[in-house]
Short mmCIF file of C-alpha atoms in Angstrom, two decimals:
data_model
loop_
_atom_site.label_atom_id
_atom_site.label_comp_id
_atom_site.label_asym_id
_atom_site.label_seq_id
_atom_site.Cartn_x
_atom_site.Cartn_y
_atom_site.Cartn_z
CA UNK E 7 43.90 -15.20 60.42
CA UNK E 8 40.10 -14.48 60.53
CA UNK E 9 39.16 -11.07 59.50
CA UNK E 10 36.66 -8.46 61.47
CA UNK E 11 34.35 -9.32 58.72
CA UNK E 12 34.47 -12.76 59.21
CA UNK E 13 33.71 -12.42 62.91
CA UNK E 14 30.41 -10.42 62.21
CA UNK E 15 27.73 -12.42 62.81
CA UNK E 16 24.40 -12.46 60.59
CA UNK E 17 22.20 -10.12 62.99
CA UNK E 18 25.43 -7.51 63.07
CA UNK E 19 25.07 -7.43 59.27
CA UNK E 20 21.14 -7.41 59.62
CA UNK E 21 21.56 -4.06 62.00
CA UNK E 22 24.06 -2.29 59.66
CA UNK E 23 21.24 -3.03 56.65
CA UNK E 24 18.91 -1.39 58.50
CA UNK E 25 20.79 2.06 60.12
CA UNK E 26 22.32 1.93 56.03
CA UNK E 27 18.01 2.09 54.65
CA UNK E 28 16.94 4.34 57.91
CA UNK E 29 20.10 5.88 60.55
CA UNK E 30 17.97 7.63 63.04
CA UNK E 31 21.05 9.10 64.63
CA UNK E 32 21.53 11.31 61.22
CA UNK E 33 17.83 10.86 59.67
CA UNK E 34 20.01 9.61 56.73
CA UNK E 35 17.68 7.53 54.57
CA UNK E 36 20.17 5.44 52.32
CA UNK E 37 23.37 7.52 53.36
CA UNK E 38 21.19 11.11 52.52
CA UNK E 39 18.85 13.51 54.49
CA UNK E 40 15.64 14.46 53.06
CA UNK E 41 16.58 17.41 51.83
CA UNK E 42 19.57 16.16 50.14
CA UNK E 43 17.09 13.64 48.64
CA UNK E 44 14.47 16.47 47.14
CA UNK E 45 17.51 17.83 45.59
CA UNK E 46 18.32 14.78 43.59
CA UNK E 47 14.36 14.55 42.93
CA UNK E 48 13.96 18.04 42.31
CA UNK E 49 17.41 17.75 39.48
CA UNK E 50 15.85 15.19 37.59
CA UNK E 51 12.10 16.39 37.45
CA UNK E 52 13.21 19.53 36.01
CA UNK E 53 15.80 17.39 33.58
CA UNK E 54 13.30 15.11 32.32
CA UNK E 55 10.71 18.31 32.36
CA UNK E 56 13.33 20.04 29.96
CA UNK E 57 13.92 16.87 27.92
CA UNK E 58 10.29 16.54 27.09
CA UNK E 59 9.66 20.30 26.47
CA UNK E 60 12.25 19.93 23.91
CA UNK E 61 11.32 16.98 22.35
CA UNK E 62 7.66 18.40 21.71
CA UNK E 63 8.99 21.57 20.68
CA UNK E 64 10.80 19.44 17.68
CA UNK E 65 7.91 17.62 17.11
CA UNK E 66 6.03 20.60 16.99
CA UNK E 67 8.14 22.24 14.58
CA UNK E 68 8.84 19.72 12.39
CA UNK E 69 4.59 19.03 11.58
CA UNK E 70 4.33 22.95 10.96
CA UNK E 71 6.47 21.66 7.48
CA UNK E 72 4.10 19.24 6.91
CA UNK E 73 0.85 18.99 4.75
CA UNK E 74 -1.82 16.78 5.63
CA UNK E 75 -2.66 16.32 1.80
CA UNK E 76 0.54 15.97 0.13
CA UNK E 77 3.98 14.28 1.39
CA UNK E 78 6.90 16.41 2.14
CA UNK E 79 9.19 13.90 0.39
CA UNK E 80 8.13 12.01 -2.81
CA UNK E 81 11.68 10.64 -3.98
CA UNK E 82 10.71 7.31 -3.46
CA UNK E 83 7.75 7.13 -5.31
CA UNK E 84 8.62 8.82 -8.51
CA UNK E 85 7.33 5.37 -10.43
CA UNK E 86 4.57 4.36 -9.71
CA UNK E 87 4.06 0.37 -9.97
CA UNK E 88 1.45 -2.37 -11.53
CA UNK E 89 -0.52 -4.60 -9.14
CA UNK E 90 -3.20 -7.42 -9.28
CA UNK E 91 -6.28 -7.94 -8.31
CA UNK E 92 -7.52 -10.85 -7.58
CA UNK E 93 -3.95 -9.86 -5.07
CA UNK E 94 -3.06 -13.40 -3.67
CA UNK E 95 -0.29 -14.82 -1.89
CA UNK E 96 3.33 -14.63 -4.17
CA UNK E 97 0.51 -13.26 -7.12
CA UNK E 98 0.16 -16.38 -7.89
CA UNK E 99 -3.68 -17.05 -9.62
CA UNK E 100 -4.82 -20.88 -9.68
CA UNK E 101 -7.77 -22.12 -10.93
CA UNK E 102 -8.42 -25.74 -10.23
CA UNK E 103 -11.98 -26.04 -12.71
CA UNK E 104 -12.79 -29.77 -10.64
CA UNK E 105 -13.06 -27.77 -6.89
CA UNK E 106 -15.06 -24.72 -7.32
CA UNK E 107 -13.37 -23.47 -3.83
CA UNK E 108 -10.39 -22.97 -5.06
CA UNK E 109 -11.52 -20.05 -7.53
CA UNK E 110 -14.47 -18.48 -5.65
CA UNK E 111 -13.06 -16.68 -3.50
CA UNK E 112 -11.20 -15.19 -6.52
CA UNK E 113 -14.77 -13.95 -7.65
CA UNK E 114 -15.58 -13.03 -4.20
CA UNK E 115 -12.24 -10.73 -4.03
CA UNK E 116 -13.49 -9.16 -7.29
CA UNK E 117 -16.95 -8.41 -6.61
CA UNK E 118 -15.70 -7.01 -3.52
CA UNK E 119 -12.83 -4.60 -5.70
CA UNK E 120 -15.46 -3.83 -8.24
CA UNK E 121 -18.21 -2.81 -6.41
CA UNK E 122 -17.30 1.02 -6.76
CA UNK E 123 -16.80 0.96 -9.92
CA UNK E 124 -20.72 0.33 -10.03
CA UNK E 125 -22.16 2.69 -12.90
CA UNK E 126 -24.92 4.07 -10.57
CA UNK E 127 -22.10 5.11 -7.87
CA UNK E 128 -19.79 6.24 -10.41
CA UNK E 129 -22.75 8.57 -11.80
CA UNK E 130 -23.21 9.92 -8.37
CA UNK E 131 -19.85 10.45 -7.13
CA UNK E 132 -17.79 11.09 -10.32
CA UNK E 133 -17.80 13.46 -13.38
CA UNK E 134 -17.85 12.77 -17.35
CA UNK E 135 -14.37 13.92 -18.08
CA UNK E 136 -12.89 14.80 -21.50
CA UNK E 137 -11.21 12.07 -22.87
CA UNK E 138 -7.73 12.51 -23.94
CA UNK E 139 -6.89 15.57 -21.26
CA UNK E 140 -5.46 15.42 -18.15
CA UNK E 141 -8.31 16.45 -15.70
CA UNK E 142 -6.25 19.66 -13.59
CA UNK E 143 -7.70 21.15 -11.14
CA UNK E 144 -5.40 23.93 -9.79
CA UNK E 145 -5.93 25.90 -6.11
CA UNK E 146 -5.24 29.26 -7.72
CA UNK E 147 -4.20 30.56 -4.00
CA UNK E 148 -7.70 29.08 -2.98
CA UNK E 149 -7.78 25.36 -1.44
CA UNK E 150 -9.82 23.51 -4.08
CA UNK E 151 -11.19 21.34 -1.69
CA UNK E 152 -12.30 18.15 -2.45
CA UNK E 153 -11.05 17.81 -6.04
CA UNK E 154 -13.64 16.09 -8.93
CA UNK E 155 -12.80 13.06 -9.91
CA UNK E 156 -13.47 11.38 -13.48
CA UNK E 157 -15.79 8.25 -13.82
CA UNK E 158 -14.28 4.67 -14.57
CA UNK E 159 -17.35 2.64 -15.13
CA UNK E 160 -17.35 -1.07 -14.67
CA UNK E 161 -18.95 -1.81 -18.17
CA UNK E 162 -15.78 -0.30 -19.46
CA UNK E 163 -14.35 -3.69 -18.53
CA UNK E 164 -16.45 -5.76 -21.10
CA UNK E 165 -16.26 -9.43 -20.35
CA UNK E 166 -14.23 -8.96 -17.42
CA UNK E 167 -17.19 -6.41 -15.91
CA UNK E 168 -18.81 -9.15 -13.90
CA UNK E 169 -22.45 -7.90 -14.28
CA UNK E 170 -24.63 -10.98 -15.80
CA UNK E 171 -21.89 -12.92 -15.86
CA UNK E 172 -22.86 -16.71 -15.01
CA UNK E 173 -19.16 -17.90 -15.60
CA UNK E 174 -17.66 -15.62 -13.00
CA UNK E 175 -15.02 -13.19 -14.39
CA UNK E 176 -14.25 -16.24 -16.28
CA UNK E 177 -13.07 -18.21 -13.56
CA UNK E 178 -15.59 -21.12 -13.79
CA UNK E 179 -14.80 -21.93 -17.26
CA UNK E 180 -10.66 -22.19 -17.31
CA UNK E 181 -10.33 -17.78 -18.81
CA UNK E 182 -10.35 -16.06 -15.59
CA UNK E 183 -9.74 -12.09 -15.56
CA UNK E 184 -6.92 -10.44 -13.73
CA UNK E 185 -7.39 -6.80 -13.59
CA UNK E 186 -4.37 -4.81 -13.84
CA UNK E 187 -3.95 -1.53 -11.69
CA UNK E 188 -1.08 1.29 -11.39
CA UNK E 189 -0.61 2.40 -8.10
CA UNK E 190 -1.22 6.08 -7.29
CA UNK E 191 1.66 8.86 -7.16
CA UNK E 192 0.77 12.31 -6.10
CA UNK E 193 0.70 14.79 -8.80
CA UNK E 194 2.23 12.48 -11.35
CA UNK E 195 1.81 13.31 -14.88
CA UNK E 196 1.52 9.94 -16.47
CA UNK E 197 2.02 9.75 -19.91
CA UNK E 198 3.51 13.34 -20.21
CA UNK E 199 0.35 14.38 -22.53
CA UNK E 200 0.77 10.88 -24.77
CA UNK E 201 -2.01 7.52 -24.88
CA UNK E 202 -0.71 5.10 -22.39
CA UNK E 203 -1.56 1.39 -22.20
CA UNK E 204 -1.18 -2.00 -20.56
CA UNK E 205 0.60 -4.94 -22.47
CA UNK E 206 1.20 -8.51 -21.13
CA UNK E 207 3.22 -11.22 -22.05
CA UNK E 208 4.88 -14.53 -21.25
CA UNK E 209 8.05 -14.26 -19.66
CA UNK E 210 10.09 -16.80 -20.96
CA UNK E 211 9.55 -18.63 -24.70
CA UNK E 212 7.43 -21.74 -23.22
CA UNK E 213 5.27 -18.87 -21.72
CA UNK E 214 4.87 -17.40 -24.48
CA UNK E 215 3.77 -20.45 -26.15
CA UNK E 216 1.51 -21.71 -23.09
CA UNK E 217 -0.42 -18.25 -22.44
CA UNK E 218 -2.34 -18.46 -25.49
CA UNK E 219 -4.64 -15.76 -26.51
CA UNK E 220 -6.15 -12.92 -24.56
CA UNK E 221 -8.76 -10.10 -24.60
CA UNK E 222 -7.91 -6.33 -23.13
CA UNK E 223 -10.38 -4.69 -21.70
CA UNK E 224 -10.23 -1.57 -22.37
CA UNK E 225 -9.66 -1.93 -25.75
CA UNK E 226 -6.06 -2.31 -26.14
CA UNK E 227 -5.26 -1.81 -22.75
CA UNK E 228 -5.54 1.77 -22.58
CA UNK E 229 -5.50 4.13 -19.38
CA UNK E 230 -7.02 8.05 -20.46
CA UNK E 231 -5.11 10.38 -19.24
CA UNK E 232 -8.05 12.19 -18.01
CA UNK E 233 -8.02 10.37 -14.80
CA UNK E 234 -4.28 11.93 -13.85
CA UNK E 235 -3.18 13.74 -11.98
CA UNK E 236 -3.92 12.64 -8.73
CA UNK E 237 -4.30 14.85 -5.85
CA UNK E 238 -4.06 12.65 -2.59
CA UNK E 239 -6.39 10.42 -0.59
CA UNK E 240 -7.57 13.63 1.57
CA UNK E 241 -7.76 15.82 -1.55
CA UNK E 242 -9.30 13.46 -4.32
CA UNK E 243 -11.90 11.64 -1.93
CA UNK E 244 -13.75 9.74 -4.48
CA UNK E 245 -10.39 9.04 -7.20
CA UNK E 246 -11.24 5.50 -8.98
CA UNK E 247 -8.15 4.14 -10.60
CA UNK E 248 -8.49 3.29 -13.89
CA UNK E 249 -8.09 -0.47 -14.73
CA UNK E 250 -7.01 -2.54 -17.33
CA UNK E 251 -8.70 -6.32 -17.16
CA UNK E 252 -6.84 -8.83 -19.21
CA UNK E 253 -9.26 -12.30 -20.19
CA UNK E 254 -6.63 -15.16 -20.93
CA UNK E 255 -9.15 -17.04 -23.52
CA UNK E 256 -6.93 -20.65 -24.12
CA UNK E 257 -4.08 -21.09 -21.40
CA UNK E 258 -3.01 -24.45 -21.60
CA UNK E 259 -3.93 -26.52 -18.75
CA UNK E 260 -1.98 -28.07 -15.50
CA UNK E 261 1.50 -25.68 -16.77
CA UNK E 262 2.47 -22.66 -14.51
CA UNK E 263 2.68 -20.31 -16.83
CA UNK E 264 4.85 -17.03 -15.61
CA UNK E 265 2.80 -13.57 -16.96
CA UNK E 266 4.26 -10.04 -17.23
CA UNK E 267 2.35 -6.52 -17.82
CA UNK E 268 4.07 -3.17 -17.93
CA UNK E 269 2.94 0.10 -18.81
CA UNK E 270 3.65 1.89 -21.64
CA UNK E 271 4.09 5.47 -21.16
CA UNK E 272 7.08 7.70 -21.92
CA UNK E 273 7.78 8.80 -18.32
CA UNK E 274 7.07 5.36 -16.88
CA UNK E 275 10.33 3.47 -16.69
CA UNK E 276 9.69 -0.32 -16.70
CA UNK E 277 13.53 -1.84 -16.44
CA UNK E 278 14.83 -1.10 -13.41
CA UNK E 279 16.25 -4.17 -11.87
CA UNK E 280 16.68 -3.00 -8.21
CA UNK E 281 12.66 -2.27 -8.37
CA UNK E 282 10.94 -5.23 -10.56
CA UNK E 283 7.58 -3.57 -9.53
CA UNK E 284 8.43 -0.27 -11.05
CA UNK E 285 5.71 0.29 -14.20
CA UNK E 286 5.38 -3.49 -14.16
CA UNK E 287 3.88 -6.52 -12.33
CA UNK E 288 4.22 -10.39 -12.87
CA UNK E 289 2.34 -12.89 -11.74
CA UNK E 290 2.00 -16.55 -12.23
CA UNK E 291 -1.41 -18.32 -13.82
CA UNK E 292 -2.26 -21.97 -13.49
CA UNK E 293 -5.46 -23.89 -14.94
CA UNK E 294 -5.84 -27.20 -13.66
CA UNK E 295 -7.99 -29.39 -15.45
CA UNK E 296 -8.66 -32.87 -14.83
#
């Protein structure tokens, strides 16, 4: 049996589209009148109108507990952790001494990182600190705005400075420099008031072997505490991190050797196993020589 909508034929359902977008019998457009339509308009203008009031309001609110110099929440970074420079993909430093290319741009990283640590900009920008004592600079209920910070001067690095140096941090003649940094955590104490400094050493026992002698610069690896605490980017504008170079004088060639540095320091914990940057870094070092 064929049904009534069977029977309808293409320009019936063509004329019930159109009185269903525009009935001019009712002034319906799509089954409402114009005023039922601003209604439905009005309803959600004034929804969405709320929504967003509310959501600003929140925002609002929730930057009036915010500083612009110090993070609400530090839990996160209550260790601070080691990194390299020259920084290179999986920290891994090679030095092929037959292609030049392949440790220039090694040298060009560094002169690059090392530039502020210039002696004339340090002069300018920084103060002679007290060695020994942590350099505080409290508000006192007035915003001690910008704080000082304490000169790190790039012949503090010895052979590893880079100035007059025709073998390039080392790089040219098979004992390259890798400079050793600790990453910055607001108003951390490091050390709690004792010398801390930077040690390195071969991971395994053929690394050990392999990784041959090497130089600290500064002597012993030590970091003053008279460049701590730190204040903040916005607060300490001109804060140079102190640096520890390490000059690996004999590593024996064409063997990957794997190379860990921690930090000593009493507050600094260095064996946590869910965080293997945590007061620590390692890195592997490769000399290939032909």
């Amino acid at each position: 049996m064929v049904t009534e909508k069977e029977k309808k034929t293409r320009g019936q359902v063509l004329e019930e589209w159109k009185e269903f977008v525009w009935n001019p019998r009712t002034r319906e457009f799509m089954g409402r009148t114009g005023t039922s339509w601003a209604f439905i308009l009005l309803f959600y203008l004034v929804f969405y109108a709320f929504l967003t009031a509310l959501f600003t309001l929140t925002m609002w609110v929730m930057l009036q507990t915010l500083s612009d110099h110090i993070p609400t929440y530090q839990d996160q970074l209550a260790t601070p952790g080691l990194m390299i420079r020259p920084k290179t993909e999986n920290l891994e430093v090679l030095v092929n001494l037959s292609d030049s290319q392949s440790w220039k741009k090694h040298v060009e990283i560094l002169d690059k990182f090392l530039e502020p640590y210039n002696d004339s900009i340090q002069a300018q920008k920084n103060d002679v600190c007290r060695p020994g004592h942590y350099y505080e600079q409290p508000d006192n209920g007035v915003l001690n705005y910008p704080k000082r910070a304490c000169q790190f001067n790039r012949t503090q690095l010895g052979d590893c400075s880079g100035l007059s140096d025709p073998t390039h941090y080392g790089y040219s003649t098979g004992q390259p420099c890798v400079f050793i940094k600790m990453n910055r955590v607001i108003n951390f104490y490091a050390g709690a008031n004792q010398t801390m400094n930077v040690t390195c050493v071969g991971k395994r026992n053929e690394d050990a072997q392999n990784l041959g002698d090497f130089a600290m610069f500064p002597a012993n690896g030590n970091i003053d505490l008279m460049y701590y605490p730190y204040y903040g980017k916005k607060f300490h504008v001109n804060y140079t991190q102190p640096l520890v170079a390490v000059k690996f004088m004999n590593v024996t060639p064409n063997v990957e050797v794997n190379v860990e540095c921690r930090i000593n320091a009493v507050n600094i914990a260095t064996d946590d196993e869910r965080d293997k940057f945590a007061g620590r870094v390692a890195f592997k070092l490769r000399i290939v020589k032909i």
